[in-house]
mmCIF file with all atom_site columns, C-alpha atoms in Angstrom:
data_model
loop_
_atom_site.group_PDB
_atom_site.id
_atom_site.type_symbol
_atom_site.label_atom_id
_atom_site.label_alt_id
_atom_site.label_comp_id
_atom_site.label_asym_id
_atom_site.label_entity_id
_atom_site.label_seq_id
_atom_site.pdbx_PDB_ins_code
_atom_site.Cartn_x
_atom_site.Cartn_y
_atom_site.Cartn_z
_atom_site.occupancy
_atom_site.B_iso_or_equiv
_atom_site.pdbx_formal_charge
_atom_site.auth_seq_id
_atom_site.auth_comp_id
_atom_site.auth_asym_id
_atom_site.auth_atom_id
_atom_site.pdbx_PDB_model_num
ATOM 1   C CA . UNK A 1 1   ? 86.391  103.935 115.762 1.00 0.00 ? 284 UNK A CA 1
ATOM 2   C CA . UNK A 1 2   ? 82.723  104.068 114.644 1.00 0.00 ? 285 UNK A CA 1
ATOM 3   C CA . UNK A 1 3   ? 81.156  103.914 110.960 1.00 0.00 ? 286 UNK A CA 1
ATOM 4   C CA . UNK A 1 4   ? 83.792  101.683 109.820 1.00 0.00 ? 287 UNK A CA 1
ATOM 5   C CA . UNK A 1 5   ? 86.989  104.750 109.985 1.00 0.00 ? 288 UNK A CA 1
ATOM 6   C CA . UNK A 1 6   ? 90.054  103.665 110.274 1.00 0.00 ? 289 UNK A CA 1
ATOM 7   C CA . UNK A 1 7   ? 92.221  104.859 112.478 1.00 0.00 ? 290 UNK A CA 1
ATOM 8   C CA . UNK A 1 8   ? 96.045  104.623 111.766 1.00 0.00 ? 291 UNK A CA 1
ATOM 9   C CA . UNK A 1 9   ? 97.158  105.489 115.360 1.00 0.00 ? 292 UNK A CA 1
ATOM 10  C CA . UNK A 1 10  ? 96.362  102.491 117.198 1.00 0.00 ? 293 UNK A CA 1
ATOM 11  C CA . UNK A 1 11  ? 97.734  99.973  114.903 1.00 0.00 ? 294 UNK A CA 1
ATOM 12  C CA . UNK A 1 12  ? 101.137 99.006  114.666 1.00 0.00 ? 295 UNK A CA 1
ATOM 13  C CA . UNK A 1 13  ? 103.808 98.583  117.564 1.00 0.00 ? 296 UNK A CA 1
ATOM 14  C CA . UNK A 1 14  ? 107.131 99.201  117.345 1.00 0.00 ? 297 UNK A CA 1
ATOM 15  C CA . UNK A 1 15  ? 109.699 95.859  117.950 1.00 0.00 ? 298 UNK A CA 1
ATOM 16  C CA . UNK A 1 16  ? 111.284 96.286  121.610 1.00 0.00 ? 299 UNK A CA 1
ATOM 17  C CA . UNK A 1 17  ? 113.687 97.876  122.485 1.00 0.00 ? 300 UNK A CA 1
ATOM 18  C CA . UNK A 1 18  ? 112.972 100.055 119.254 1.00 0.00 ? 301 UNK A CA 1
ATOM 19  C CA . UNK A 1 19  ? 113.691 104.105 119.903 1.00 0.00 ? 302 UNK A CA 1
ATOM 20  C CA . UNK A 1 20  ? 113.071 106.573 117.332 1.00 0.00 ? 303 UNK A CA 1
ATOM 21  C CA . UNK A 1 21  ? 116.543 106.670 116.156 1.00 0.00 ? 304 UNK A CA 1
ATOM 22  C CA . UNK A 1 22  ? 116.543 103.071 115.255 1.00 0.00 ? 305 UNK A CA 1
ATOM 23  C CA . UNK A 1 23  ? 113.016 103.176 113.698 1.00 0.00 ? 306 UNK A CA 1
ATOM 24  C CA . UNK A 1 24  ? 114.435 105.876 111.557 1.00 0.00 ? 307 UNK A CA 1
ATOM 25  C CA . UNK A 1 25  ? 117.564 104.591 110.341 1.00 0.00 ? 308 UNK A CA 1
ATOM 26  C CA . UNK A 1 26  ? 115.756 101.316 109.832 1.00 0.00 ? 309 UNK A CA 1
ATOM 27  C CA . UNK A 1 27  ? 112.897 102.790 107.711 1.00 0.00 ? 310 UNK A CA 1
ATOM 28  C CA . UNK A 1 28  ? 115.706 105.196 106.081 1.00 0.00 ? 311 UNK A CA 1
ATOM 29  C CA . UNK A 1 29  ? 117.388 101.959 105.323 1.00 0.00 ? 312 UNK A CA 1
ATOM 30  C CA . UNK A 1 30  ? 114.373 100.112 103.729 1.00 0.00 ? 313 UNK A CA 1
ATOM 31  C CA . UNK A 1 31  ? 112.888 102.475 101.888 1.00 0.00 ? 314 UNK A CA 1
ATOM 32  C CA . UNK A 1 32  ? 116.392 103.321 100.448 1.00 0.00 ? 315 UNK A CA 1
ATOM 33  C CA . UNK A 1 33  ? 116.158 107.179 101.755 1.00 0.00 ? 316 UNK A CA 1
ATOM 34  C CA . UNK A 1 34  ? 118.807 108.592 103.311 1.00 0.00 ? 317 UNK A CA 1
ATOM 35  C CA . UNK A 1 35  ? 118.452 111.693 106.348 1.00 0.00 ? 318 UNK A CA 1
ATOM 36  C CA . UNK A 1 36  ? 118.997 114.550 103.620 1.00 0.00 ? 319 UNK A CA 1
ATOM 37  C CA . UNK A 1 37  ? 116.028 113.842 101.728 1.00 0.00 ? 320 UNK A CA 1
ATOM 38  C CA . UNK A 1 38  ? 114.018 112.929 104.929 1.00 0.00 ? 321 UNK A CA 1
ATOM 39  C CA . UNK A 1 39  ? 114.555 116.553 106.157 1.00 0.00 ? 322 UNK A CA 1
ATOM 40  C CA . UNK A 1 40  ? 113.819 117.487 103.055 1.00 0.00 ? 323 UNK A CA 1
ATOM 41  C CA . UNK A 1 41  ? 110.700 116.627 102.840 1.00 0.00 ? 324 UNK A CA 1
ATOM 42  C CA . UNK A 1 42  ? 109.485 117.093 106.067 1.00 0.00 ? 325 UNK A CA 1
ATOM 43  C CA . UNK A 1 43  ? 110.712 120.637 106.504 1.00 0.00 ? 326 UNK A CA 1
ATOM 44  C CA . UNK A 1 44  ? 113.277 119.583 109.177 1.00 0.00 ? 327 UNK A CA 1
ATOM 45  C CA . UNK A 1 45  ? 115.902 121.538 109.373 1.00 0.00 ? 328 UNK A CA 1
ATOM 46  C CA . UNK A 1 46  ? 118.864 118.196 108.662 1.00 0.00 ? 329 UNK A CA 1
ATOM 47  C CA . UNK A 1 47  ? 120.734 119.058 111.846 1.00 0.00 ? 330 UNK A CA 1
ATOM 48  C CA . UNK A 1 48  ? 117.714 118.925 114.343 1.00 0.00 ? 331 UNK A CA 1
ATOM 49  C CA . UNK A 1 49  ? 117.073 115.597 112.190 1.00 0.00 ? 332 UNK A CA 1
ATOM 50  C CA . UNK A 1 50  ? 120.309 114.596 113.136 1.00 0.00 ? 333 UNK A CA 1
ATOM 51  C CA . UNK A 1 51  ? 120.880 115.059 116.124 1.00 0.00 ? 334 UNK A CA 1
ATOM 52  C CA . UNK A 1 52  ? 118.001 112.964 116.653 1.00 0.00 ? 335 UNK A CA 1
ATOM 53  C CA . UNK A 1 53  ? 119.622 109.781 114.710 1.00 0.00 ? 336 UNK A CA 1
ATOM 54  C CA . UNK A 1 54  ? 122.748 110.444 116.331 1.00 0.00 ? 337 UNK A CA 1
ATOM 55  C CA . UNK A 1 55  ? 121.382 110.722 119.714 1.00 0.00 ? 338 UNK A CA 1
ATOM 56  C CA . UNK A 1 56  ? 122.669 113.468 120.615 1.00 0.00 ? 339 UNK A CA 1
ATOM 57  C CA . UNK A 1 57  ? 119.401 115.249 121.326 1.00 0.00 ? 340 UNK A CA 1
ATOM 58  C CA . UNK A 1 58  ? 116.633 113.313 123.108 1.00 0.00 ? 341 UNK A CA 1
ATOM 59  C CA . UNK A 1 59  ? 113.544 112.795 121.298 1.00 0.00 ? 342 UNK A CA 1
ATOM 60  C CA . UNK A 1 60  ? 111.086 112.729 123.964 1.00 0.00 ? 343 UNK A CA 1
ATOM 61  C CA . UNK A 1 61  ? 109.890 116.699 123.457 1.00 0.00 ? 344 UNK A CA 1
ATOM 62  C CA . UNK A 1 62  ? 109.087 116.006 119.459 1.00 0.00 ? 345 UNK A CA 1
ATOM 63  C CA . UNK A 1 63  ? 106.835 118.190 118.190 1.00 0.00 ? 346 UNK A CA 1
ATOM 64  C CA . UNK A 1 64  ? 103.394 116.269 117.688 1.00 0.00 ? 347 UNK A CA 1
ATOM 65  C CA . UNK A 1 65  ? 103.518 117.330 113.875 1.00 0.00 ? 348 UNK A CA 1
ATOM 66  C CA . UNK A 1 66  ? 107.181 117.159 113.241 1.00 0.00 ? 349 UNK A CA 1
ATOM 67  C CA . UNK A 1 67  ? 106.203 112.866 114.197 1.00 0.00 ? 350 UNK A CA 1
ATOM 68  C CA . UNK A 1 68  ? 103.116 113.029 112.080 1.00 0.00 ? 351 UNK A CA 1
ATOM 69  C CA . UNK A 1 69  ? 105.042 114.804 108.722 1.00 0.00 ? 352 UNK A CA 1
ATOM 70  C CA . UNK A 1 70  ? 108.017 111.873 109.635 1.00 0.00 ? 353 UNK A CA 1
ATOM 71  C CA . UNK A 1 71  ? 105.453 108.743 109.184 1.00 0.00 ? 354 UNK A CA 1
ATOM 72  C CA . UNK A 1 72  ? 103.599 110.736 106.216 1.00 0.00 ? 355 UNK A CA 1
ATOM 73  C CA . UNK A 1 73  ? 106.944 111.119 104.522 1.00 0.00 ? 356 UNK A CA 1
ATOM 74  C CA . UNK A 1 74  ? 107.652 107.720 105.087 1.00 0.00 ? 357 UNK A CA 1
ATOM 75  C CA . UNK A 1 75  ? 104.550 106.217 104.327 1.00 0.00 ? 358 UNK A CA 1
ATOM 76  C CA . UNK A 1 76  ? 104.848 108.173 100.909 1.00 0.00 ? 359 UNK A CA 1
ATOM 77  C CA . UNK A 1 77  ? 108.281 106.515 100.073 1.00 0.00 ? 360 UNK A CA 1
ATOM 78  C CA . UNK A 1 78  ? 106.686 102.791 101.194 1.00 0.00 ? 361 UNK A CA 1
ATOM 79  C CA . UNK A 1 79  ? 107.535 102.632 104.193 1.00 0.00 ? 362 UNK A CA 1
ATOM 80  C CA . UNK A 1 80  ? 105.382 100.124 106.906 1.00 0.00 ? 363 UNK A CA 1
ATOM 81  C CA . UNK A 1 81  ? 105.147 102.743 109.757 1.00 0.00 ? 364 UNK A CA 1
ATOM 82  C CA . UNK A 1 82  ? 102.024 103.832 112.239 1.00 0.00 ? 365 UNK A CA 1
ATOM 83  C CA . UNK A 1 83  ? 101.625 107.086 113.895 1.00 0.00 ? 366 UNK A CA 1
ATOM 84  C CA . UNK A 1 84  ? 101.883 104.950 116.871 1.00 0.00 ? 367 UNK A CA 1
ATOM 85  C CA . UNK A 1 85  ? 104.607 104.021 116.174 1.00 0.00 ? 368 UNK A CA 1
ATOM 86  C CA . UNK A 1 86  ? 106.280 106.946 116.449 1.00 0.00 ? 369 UNK A CA 1
ATOM 87  C CA . UNK A 1 87  ? 104.738 108.006 119.586 1.00 0.00 ? 370 UNK A CA 1
ATOM 88  C CA . UNK A 1 88  ? 106.406 105.062 121.228 1.00 0.00 ? 371 UNK A CA 1
ATOM 89  C CA . UNK A 1 89  ? 109.470 105.194 119.648 1.00 0.00 ? 372 UNK A CA 1
ATOM 90  C CA . UNK A 1 90  ? 109.928 108.873 120.195 1.00 0.00 ? 373 UNK A CA 1
ATOM 91  C CA . UNK A 1 91  ? 108.893 108.082 124.222 1.00 0.00 ? 374 UNK A CA 1
ATOM 92  C CA . UNK A 1 92  ? 105.927 110.117 123.885 1.00 0.00 ? 375 UNK A CA 1
ATOM 93  C CA . UNK A 1 93  ? 102.198 109.080 124.945 1.00 0.00 ? 376 UNK A CA 1
ATOM 94  C CA . UNK A 1 94  ? 100.370 108.026 121.385 1.00 0.00 ? 377 UNK A CA 1
ATOM 95  C CA . UNK A 1 95  ? 98.217  111.141 120.065 1.00 0.00 ? 378 UNK A CA 1
ATOM 96  C CA . UNK A 1 96  ? 94.739  110.345 119.239 1.00 0.00 ? 379 UNK A CA 1
ATOM 97  C CA . UNK A 1 97  ? 93.055  111.256 115.919 1.00 0.00 ? 380 UNK A CA 1
ATOM 98  C CA . UNK A 1 98  ? 93.376  114.659 114.434 1.00 0.00 ? 381 UNK A CA 1
ATOM 99  C CA . UNK A 1 99  ? 89.820  115.167 114.094 1.00 0.00 ? 382 UNK A CA 1
ATOM 100 C CA . UNK A 1 100 ? 88.871  118.346 112.179 1.00 0.00 ? 383 UNK A CA 1
ATOM 101 C CA . UNK A 1 101 ? 85.684  119.379 113.825 1.00 0.00 ? 384 UNK A CA 1
ATOM 102 C CA . UNK A 1 102 ? 87.278  119.072 117.415 1.00 0.00 ? 385 UNK A CA 1
ATOM 103 C CA . UNK A 1 103 ? 90.071  121.103 116.691 1.00 0.00 ? 386 UNK A CA 1
ATOM 104 C CA . UNK A 1 104 ? 87.902  123.627 115.074 1.00 0.00 ? 387 UNK A CA 1
ATOM 105 C CA . UNK A 1 105 ? 86.017  123.789 118.195 1.00 0.00 ? 388 UNK A CA 1
ATOM 106 C CA . UNK A 1 106 ? 88.494  124.263 120.532 1.00 0.00 ? 389 UNK A CA 1
ATOM 107 C CA . UNK A 1 107 ? 90.049  127.052 118.436 1.00 0.00 ? 390 UNK A CA 1
ATOM 108 C CA . UNK A 1 108 ? 86.992  129.092 118.305 1.00 0.00 ? 391 UNK A CA 1
ATOM 109 C CA . UNK A 1 109 ? 86.358  128.719 122.294 1.00 0.00 ? 392 UNK A CA 1
ATOM 110 C CA . UNK A 1 110 ? 90.005  129.742 122.181 1.00 0.00 ? 393 UNK A CA 1
ATOM 111 C CA . UNK A 1 111 ? 89.659  133.336 119.977 1.00 0.00 ? 394 UNK A CA 1
ATOM 112 C CA . UNK A 1 112 ? 86.385  133.383 121.650 1.00 0.00 ? 395 UNK A CA 1
ATOM 113 C CA . UNK A 1 113 ? 88.047  134.131 125.253 1.00 0.00 ? 396 UNK A CA 1
ATOM 114 C CA . UNK A 1 114 ? 90.236  137.376 126.667 1.00 0.00 ? 397 UNK A CA 1
ATOM 115 C CA . UNK A 1 115 ? 93.604  137.487 126.992 1.00 0.00 ? 398 UNK A CA 1
ATOM 116 C CA . UNK A 1 116 ? 93.501  136.402 129.988 1.00 0.00 ? 399 UNK A CA 1
ATOM 117 C CA . UNK A 1 117 ? 91.188  133.418 129.740 1.00 0.00 ? 400 UNK A CA 1
ATOM 118 C CA . UNK A 1 118 ? 93.059  132.212 126.391 1.00 0.00 ? 401 UNK A CA 1
ATOM 119 C CA . UNK A 1 119 ? 96.281  132.016 129.205 1.00 0.00 ? 402 UNK A CA 1
ATOM 120 C CA . UNK A 1 120 ? 94.335  129.927 131.194 1.00 0.00 ? 403 UNK A CA 1
ATOM 121 C CA . UNK A 1 121 ? 93.000  127.730 128.277 1.00 0.00 ? 404 UNK A CA 1
ATOM 122 C CA . UNK A 1 122 ? 96.602  127.391 127.285 1.00 0.00 ? 405 UNK A CA 1
ATOM 123 C CA . UNK A 1 123 ? 98.165  126.461 130.650 1.00 0.00 ? 406 UNK A CA 1
ATOM 124 C CA . UNK A 1 124 ? 95.139  123.768 131.627 1.00 0.00 ? 407 UNK A CA 1
ATOM 125 C CA . UNK A 1 125 ? 96.063  122.012 128.116 1.00 0.00 ? 408 UNK A CA 1
ATOM 126 C CA . UNK A 1 126 ? 99.954  122.320 128.874 1.00 0.00 ? 409 UNK A CA 1
ATOM 127 C CA . UNK A 1 127 ? 98.887  120.626 132.374 1.00 0.00 ? 410 UNK A CA 1
ATOM 128 C CA . UNK A 1 128 ? 96.658  118.054 130.999 1.00 0.00 ? 411 UNK A CA 1
ATOM 129 C CA . UNK A 1 129 ? 99.288  117.390 128.392 1.00 0.00 ? 412 UNK A CA 1
ATOM 130 C CA . UNK A 1 130 ? 102.157 116.425 131.486 1.00 0.00 ? 413 UNK A CA 1
ATOM 131 C CA . UNK A 1 131 ? 99.381  114.319 133.149 1.00 0.00 ? 414 UNK A CA 1
ATOM 132 C CA . UNK A 1 132 ? 99.161  112.393 130.139 1.00 0.00 ? 415 UNK A CA 1
ATOM 133 C CA . UNK A 1 133 ? 102.847 112.134 129.888 1.00 0.00 ? 416 UNK A CA 1
ATOM 134 C CA . UNK A 1 134 ? 103.241 110.782 133.323 1.00 0.00 ? 417 UNK A CA 1
ATOM 135 C CA . UNK A 1 135 ? 100.839 108.585 133.203 1.00 0.00 ? 418 UNK A CA 1
ATOM 136 C CA . UNK A 1 136 ? 102.743 105.739 130.612 1.00 0.00 ? 419 UNK A CA 1
#
């Protein structure tokens, strides 16, 4: 990043072999919080969060927004965790930092397109995301 800006997505990395359930359980123990508190604070359904932690549901398709929510809440509780660690632990590519200007520009483009163009843009974005994911 330029101008001395701090990008937390590029810091830290998870201990070798630590998947998302292990990372979350470790951070919950360190912060002396429980799954129900994490579910309540993030707005993620307890049953979904619990299925990730008990490994009855895979974590590679967790939405980037949910990973950000988990990171933000855990950091608010004093946990030393970064978006990069959460993404790596879930088996997802590390997302770039959210930049409002880029998001706004993309949304403006999307809104200016006819329905067919909107569908094509979504399809292209999904293909791009797929190639970025498989390129690990």
